Coordinates of C-alpha atoms and ligand atoms in Angstrom, one line a residue:
M26 CA 73.2 42.9 -1.9
T27 CA 75.2 45.4 -3.9
A28 CA 74.2 46.8 -7.4
P29 CA 73.7 44.0 -9.9
L30 CA 76.4 43.3 -12.5
I31 CA 75.5 44.7 -15.8
D32 CA 78.0 44.6 -18.7
P33 CA 78.5 47.4 -21.4
F34 CA 76.0 45.6 -23.6
A35 CA 73.2 45.7 -21.0
R36 CA 73.6 42.0 -20.2
A37 CA 73.0 41.1 -16.6
I38 CA 75.7 38.7 -15.3
T39 CA 73.9 36.1 -13.2
Y40 CA 75.8 33.0 -13.9
L41 CA 79.3 32.1 -12.8
R42 CA 81.1 29.0 -13.8
V43 CA 83.9 28.2 -11.4
S44 CA 86.8 25.9 -12.1
V45 CA 88.0 24.5 -8.8
T46 CA 91.0 22.5 -10.1
D47 CA 93.0 22.0 -13.3
R48 CA 93.5 18.4 -12.4
C49 CA 91.6 15.4 -13.6
D50 CA 91.6 11.6 -13.4
F51 CA 90.9 11.4 -17.1
R52 CA 92.8 12.7 -20.1
C53 CA 90.2 13.2 -22.8
V54 CA 91.8 13.6 -26.1
Y55 CA 90.0 16.9 -27.1
C56 CA 90.7 18.4 -23.6
M57 CA 94.1 17.4 -22.3
S58 CA 97.4 16.0 -23.5
E59 CA 98.5 12.8 -22.0
N60 CA 101.4 14.4 -20.1
M61 CA 99.9 17.4 -18.4
T62 CA 101.9 19.7 -16.1
F63 CA 99.5 20.9 -13.5
L64 CA 99.7 24.1 -11.5
P65 CA 101.6 24.3 -8.2
K66 CA 99.2 24.3 -5.3
K67 CA 100.0 27.8 -4.2
E68 CA 98.7 29.1 -7.5
L69 CA 95.2 27.7 -6.8
L70 CA 92.6 29.5 -4.8
T71 CA 92.2 27.7 -1.5
L72 CA 88.7 26.4 -0.6
E73 CA 88.3 29.4 1.7
E74 CA 89.3 31.8 -1.1
L75 CA 86.8 30.1 -3.4
D76 CA 84.2 30.6 -0.8
R77 CA 85.0 34.4 -0.5
M78 CA 85.1 34.7 -4.2
C79 CA 81.8 33.0 -4.9
S80 CA 80.1 34.7 -2.0
T81 CA 81.2 38.0 -3.4
F82 CA 79.7 37.2 -6.8
V83 CA 76.5 36.0 -5.2
R84 CA 76.3 39.3 -3.3
M85 CA 76.7 41.0 -6.6
G86 CA 73.8 39.2 -8.2
V87 CA 75.0 35.8 -9.4
E88 CA 72.2 33.4 -9.0
K89 CA 73.6 30.3 -10.5
L90 CA 76.9 28.7 -9.8
R91 CA 78.3 25.8 -11.9
I92 CA 81.3 24.1 -10.4
T93 CA 83.6 22.6 -13.0
G94 CA 87.3 21.9 -13.7
G95 CA 89.4 19.8 -14.5
E96 CA 87.4 17.3 -12.6
P97 CA 85.8 19.2 -9.7
L98 CA 85.2 16.0 -7.6
V99 CA 88.9 15.1 -7.5
R100 CA 89.8 18.3 -5.6
R101 CA 90.6 17.4 -2.0
D102 CA 87.9 18.3 0.5
I103 CA 85.7 19.8 -2.3
M104 CA 82.6 18.7 -0.3
T105 CA 83.4 21.4 2.3
F106 CA 83.1 24.0 -0.4
F107 CA 79.8 22.6 -1.6
Q108 CA 78.6 22.5 2.0
S109 CA 79.6 26.2 2.5
M110 CA 77.7 27.3 -0.6
T111 CA 74.5 25.7 0.9
R112 CA 74.0 28.8 3.0
H113 CA 73.5 30.9 -0.1
L114 CA 70.8 28.5 -1.3
E115 CA 69.2 28.6 2.0
S116 CA 69.2 32.4 2.1
G117 CA 67.6 32.4 -1.4
A118 CA 70.4 34.5 -2.9
L119 CA 71.6 31.6 -4.9
K120 CA 68.9 29.9 -7.0
E121 CA 71.1 27.0 -8.3
L122 CA 74.3 25.2 -7.3
T123 CA 75.3 22.7 -9.9
L124 CA 78.3 20.9 -11.4
T125 CA 79.8 19.4 -14.5
T126 CA 81.6 16.2 -13.9
N127 CA 83.1 13.2 -15.7
G128 CA 81.1 11.1 -13.3
S129 CA 84.0 9.0 -12.0
Q130 CA 83.5 10.1 -8.4
L131 CA 79.7 10.3 -8.3
E132 CA 79.2 6.9 -6.8
K133 CA 81.1 8.3 -3.8
Y134 CA 79.6 11.8 -3.6
A135 CA 76.1 11.8 -5.2
Q136 CA 74.3 11.7 -1.9
A137 CA 76.5 14.3 -0.2
L138 CA 75.9 16.6 -3.2
Y139 CA 72.2 16.2 -2.9
D140 CA 72.4 16.9 0.8
C141 CA 74.2 20.2 0.0
G142 CA 71.3 21.3 -2.2
V143 CA 72.6 20.3 -5.6
R144 CA 69.7 19.1 -7.7
R145 CA 71.2 18.8 -11.2
V146 CA 74.4 17.5 -12.5
N147 CA 75.9 17.4 -16.0
V148 CA 77.8 14.3 -16.7
S149 CA 80.1 14.1 -19.7
L150 CA 79.8 10.9 -21.6
D151 CA 80.7 10.5 -25.2
T152 CA 80.2 6.8 -25.8
L153 CA 78.6 3.8 -24.3
D154 CA 81.2 1.4 -25.7
D155 CA 83.8 0.3 -23.1
E156 CA 86.7 0.4 -25.5
K157 CA 85.9 3.6 -27.2
F158 CA 85.4 5.2 -23.7
A159 CA 88.9 4.1 -22.7
K160 CA 90.2 5.5 -26.0
V161 CA 88.6 8.9 -25.8
T162 CA 89.2 9.5 -22.1
R163 CA 92.6 7.7 -22.1
W164 CA 92.4 7.0 -18.4
G165 CA 88.7 6.6 -17.8
R166 CA 86.7 3.4 -17.4
L167 CA 83.0 3.3 -18.4
P168 CA 81.6 1.0 -15.7
Q169 CA 82.7 3.4 -13.0
V170 CA 81.0 6.3 -14.7
L171 CA 77.8 4.3 -15.2
R172 CA 77.8 3.4 -11.5
G173 CA 78.2 7.1 -10.8
I174 CA 75.2 7.9 -12.9
D175 CA 73.1 5.2 -11.2
A176 CA 74.1 6.7 -7.8
A177 CA 73.2 10.2 -8.9
Q178 CA 69.8 9.2 -10.0
K179 CA 69.2 7.1 -6.9
A180 CA 70.2 10.1 -4.8
G181 CA 67.5 12.2 -6.6
L182 CA 69.8 14.3 -8.8
H183 CA 68.6 15.2 -12.2
V184 CA 71.2 14.0 -14.6
K185 CA 72.0 15.6 -18.0
I186 CA 74.5 13.9 -20.3
N187 CA 76.8 16.1 -22.3
A188 CA 78.4 14.4 -25.3
V189 CA 81.0 15.9 -27.5
A190 CA 80.1 15.2 -31.1
L191 CA 83.1 13.5 -32.8
K192 CA 82.9 12.6 -36.4
G193 CA 83.6 8.9 -37.1
F194 CA 83.7 8.2 -33.4
N195 CA 80.4 8.5 -31.7
E196 CA 78.6 9.2 -35.0
P197 CA 77.3 5.5 -35.2
E198 CA 76.1 5.7 -31.6
L199 CA 73.8 8.7 -32.1
F200 CA 70.6 6.7 -31.6
T201 CA 72.0 4.3 -29.1
I202 CA 73.0 7.1 -26.8
T203 CA 69.8 8.9 -27.4
E204 CA 67.7 5.8 -26.6
W205 CA 69.8 5.0 -23.6
C206 CA 69.2 8.4 -22.2
A207 CA 65.4 8.3 -23.0
S208 CA 65.1 4.9 -21.2
R209 CA 66.6 6.5 -18.1
G210 CA 64.7 9.9 -18.3
I211 CA 68.0 11.7 -18.9
D212 CA 68.3 14.8 -21.1
L213 CA 71.0 14.8 -23.7
T214 CA 73.1 17.7 -25.0
W215 CA 75.5 17.5 -27.9
I216 CA 78.5 19.8 -27.9
E217 CA 80.5 20.7 -31.0
V218 CA 84.2 20.1 -30.5
M219 CA 86.0 23.4 -29.9
P220 CA 89.5 24.4 -31.0
M221 CA 90.9 24.6 -27.5
G222 CA 94.6 23.8 -26.6
D223 CA 96.7 21.5 -28.7
L224 CA 97.6 24.1 -31.3
G225 CA 98.4 22.5 -34.7
N226 CA 96.4 19.4 -33.9
E227 CA 95.4 18.4 -37.4
D228 CA 93.0 15.7 -36.2
R229 CA 90.8 18.3 -34.6
L230 CA 89.4 19.4 -38.0
D231 CA 88.7 15.8 -39.0
Q232 CA 86.9 15.2 -35.7
Y233 CA 84.6 18.2 -36.2
W234 CA 81.0 16.9 -36.6
S235 CA 78.7 19.8 -37.2
L236 CA 75.6 19.7 -35.1
K237 CA 73.7 20.7 -38.2
D238 CA 74.4 17.2 -39.4
V239 CA 73.5 15.7 -36.0
R240 CA 70.2 17.4 -36.3
K241 CA 69.7 16.2 -39.8
A242 CA 70.3 12.7 -38.6
Y243 CA 67.7 13.1 -35.9
E244 CA 65.2 14.5 -38.5
Q245 CA 65.5 11.4 -40.6
N246 CA 64.4 9.3 -37.6
Y247 CA 62.3 11.5 -35.5
Q248 CA 59.9 14.4 -35.7
V249 CA 62.0 17.2 -34.3
T250 CA 60.4 20.4 -32.8
D251 CA 62.5 23.4 -31.9
L252 CA 61.9 24.7 -28.4
T253 CA 62.1 28.4 -27.6
E254 CA 63.8 27.7 -24.3
R255 CA 67.1 29.7 -23.8
T256 CA 69.5 29.6 -21.0
G257 CA 71.7 32.6 -21.8
G258 CA 74.4 30.3 -23.1
P259 CA 75.2 28.5 -26.3
A260 CA 72.6 25.8 -26.0
R261 CA 69.6 25.5 -28.2
Y262 CA 66.9 22.8 -27.5
A263 CA 64.6 20.6 -29.6
R264 CA 62.1 17.9 -28.7
L265 CA 61.9 14.5 -30.2
E266 CA 58.2 14.0 -30.5
E267 CA 58.2 10.2 -30.5
S268 CA 60.0 10.0 -27.1
G269 CA 59.2 13.5 -25.7
Q270 CA 62.9 13.8 -25.1
K271 CA 64.7 17.1 -25.0
I272 CA 67.9 17.3 -26.9
G273 CA 70.3 20.2 -26.5
F274 CA 72.8 21.5 -29.1
I275 CA 75.7 23.5 -28.0
T276 CA 77.2 25.1 -31.1
P277 CA 79.7 27.8 -30.2
L278 CA 81.2 27.5 -33.6
S279 CA 78.3 27.6 -36.0
H280 CA 76.0 29.9 -34.1
N281 CA 76.2 33.3 -32.5
F282 CA 74.8 33.1 -29.0
C283 CA 76.7 36.1 -27.6
E284 CA 73.9 38.6 -27.6
S285 CA 72.2 36.8 -24.7
C286 CA 75.3 35.8 -22.8
N287 CA 74.8 36.0 -19.1
R288 CA 77.9 34.3 -17.8
V289 CA 81.6 34.7 -16.9
R290 CA 84.1 32.0 -15.9
L291 CA 86.5 31.9 -13.0
T292 CA 89.6 29.8 -13.2
C293 CA 91.1 27.8 -10.3
T294 CA 93.8 30.5 -10.0
G295 CA 91.3 33.3 -9.7
E296 CA 91.4 34.7 -13.3
L297 CA 88.1 35.9 -14.6
Y298 CA 87.4 35.2 -18.2
M299 CA 84.6 37.4 -19.5
C300 CA 84.2 35.3 -22.7
L301 CA 85.0 31.7 -23.6
G302 CA 86.4 32.7 -26.9
Q303 CA 88.6 35.7 -26.0
E304 CA 91.9 35.9 -24.2
D305 CA 90.8 38.9 -22.1
M306 CA 90.9 38.2 -18.4
A307 CA 91.1 39.9 -15.1
D308 CA 93.1 38.7 -12.1
L309 CA 90.9 38.5 -9.0
R310 CA 93.3 36.6 -6.9
G311 CA 95.4 39.7 -6.2
P312 CA 92.6 41.9 -4.9
L313 CA 91.3 38.9 -2.9
R314 CA 94.7 37.8 -1.3
D315 CA 96.0 41.3 -0.7
H316 CA 92.9 42.3 1.3
P317 CA 92.0 39.5 3.6
D318 CA 89.7 41.7 5.7
T319 CA 87.6 43.5 3.2
E320 CA 85.9 42.5 -0.1
Q321 CA 85.7 46.0 -1.4
P322 CA 88.8 45.8 -3.7
L323 CA 87.6 42.5 -5.0
E324 CA 84.2 43.9 -5.7
E325 CA 85.8 46.8 -7.6
A326 CA 88.0 44.5 -9.6
I327 CA 84.9 42.4 -10.5
R328 CA 82.9 45.4 -11.6
K329 CA 85.8 46.7 -13.7
A330 CA 86.3 43.3 -15.3
I331 CA 82.5 43.0 -16.2
G332 CA 82.9 46.5 -17.7
L333 CA 85.3 44.9 -20.2
K334 CA 83.1 41.9 -21.3
P335 CA 83.3 41.8 -25.0
K336 CA 80.3 41.7 -27.3
G337 CA 81.1 38.4 -28.8
H338 CA 83.8 35.9 -29.9
D339 CA 85.2 34.6 -33.1
F340 CA 85.6 30.8 -33.4
D341 CA 85.3 29.8 -37.0
Y342 CA 86.1 26.5 -38.7
S343 CA 84.5 27.5 -42.0
R344 CA 87.7 28.5 -43.7
Q345 CA 89.2 25.2 -42.9
S346 CA 91.7 26.7 -40.6
V347 CA 91.1 27.1 -37.0
D348 CA 90.4 30.8 -36.8
G349 CA 90.1 32.4 -33.4
Q350 CA 91.8 29.3 -31.9
M351 CA 92.4 29.6 -28.2
T352 CA 95.7 28.4 -26.8
R353 CA 94.4 27.6 -23.3
H354 CA 93.0 24.2 -22.5
M355 CA 89.3 23.8 -21.6
S356 CA 90.4 22.3 -18.3
H357 CA 91.9 25.7 -17.5
T358 CA 88.8 27.9 -18.0
G359 CA 86.4 25.1 -17.2
G360 CA 84.0 23.8 -19.8
Ligands
SAM27 N1 85.8 17.1 -16.0 C1 84.5 17.6 -16.1 C2 83.8 16.9 -17.3 O1 84.4 16.3 -18.1 O2 82.5 17.1 -17.4 C3 84.3 19.1 -16.2 C4 85.3 19.8 -17.0 S1 85.2 19.5 -18.7 C5 86.5 20.6 -19.3 C6 83.7 20.3 -19.2 C7 83.1 19.9 -20.5 O3 84.0 20.5 -21.5 C8 83.0 18.5 -20.8 O4 81.6 18.2 -21.1 C9 83.9 18.2 -21.9 O5 83.4 17.2 -22.8 C10 83.9 19.6 -22.6 N2 85.1 19.8 -23.4 C11 86.4 19.7 -23.1 N3 87.2 20.0 -24.2 C12 86.4 20.3 -25.2 C13 86.6 20.7 -26.5 N4 87.8 20.9 -27.0 N5 85.4 21.0 -27.2 C14 84.2 20.9 -26.7 N6 84.0 20.5 -25.5 C15 85.0 20.2 -24.7
SF4_28 FE1 89.0 15.7 -17.5 FE2 86.6 16.7 -18.2 FE3 88.8 17.4 -19.6 FE4 87.9 14.9 -19.8 S1 86.8 16.8 -20.4 S2 90.1 15.5 -19.4 S3 87.1 14.6 -17.8 S4 88.4 17.9 -17.5

């Protein structure tokens, strides 16, 4: 292993999120427009390139890989990539291989993922109502995702649900979703909607449902205890004493979590984003493709990029304009 990755603010970078495709079989309203133009195939890292890239990060101290997208499980032959990452789990260099998925393909792949050493999956699910589900995902169908969650649990995968908090949309379902998760032993995390993509989308401000309000709603029905657990990301956790359930709150807008940030994000084209809320990125595809026989230029490029990781970001809805708004879509950097 080479020297660990430490950024200028003494944060060790141990967590890499990797977007393996910009494509998706859904068109969630807060994530994509209905008519997306996807990248030409030659722009994407091949599965072999993804392997080289991730293996280099693992050699440099990354212990946790989260595979995301777009929808990671719609990338052709993606299971070969998961299989190839198994060797890093077996060697002990990688502590966790995980993914974030919309669940549509889990019925097909849950067992294979388990067999590759995946133990936890995050499934995005904003509503348990068929019609609302079709509305928010545009192309998705709820029963398919529920079958996927069943298959994942049956295969032994620990499932966590991520739900984007949308005012006036899943607000009335707060307790229904919470109880549904509790009845299945599933942890639940709420995410504040972020100002990604769709510049000038007025609805976005209307949709914003502060997690402070979500928490208040819980407090009216449950005894809520804050947990000290931290993951180095924007999530904070609390326990509902009545059910013992852990609820996560991801609040990139109303909280500053940057001081403990341990992660960077790789896009499917090999751009490394050092911060979700900043445009700064480094191209890693060049050093990778230009040097098929040595990883040294790639390692140097990674080290240089980490040296530029900013202290923090600047999303802010508070002035009722979308400050710090990012022009790239979430499916590009991977959520
Ligand atoms: N397709 C997979 C999925 O939906 O889980 C993985 C990629 S998706 C971009 C990752 C996460 O980002 C999902 O949980 C999704 O709800 C979330 N997301 C997408 N756009 C968002 C936005 N504008 N604000 C907050 N979360 C967003
Ligand atoms: Fe696809 Fe996930 Fe974006 Fe929805 S949130 S459009 S499922 S990438």
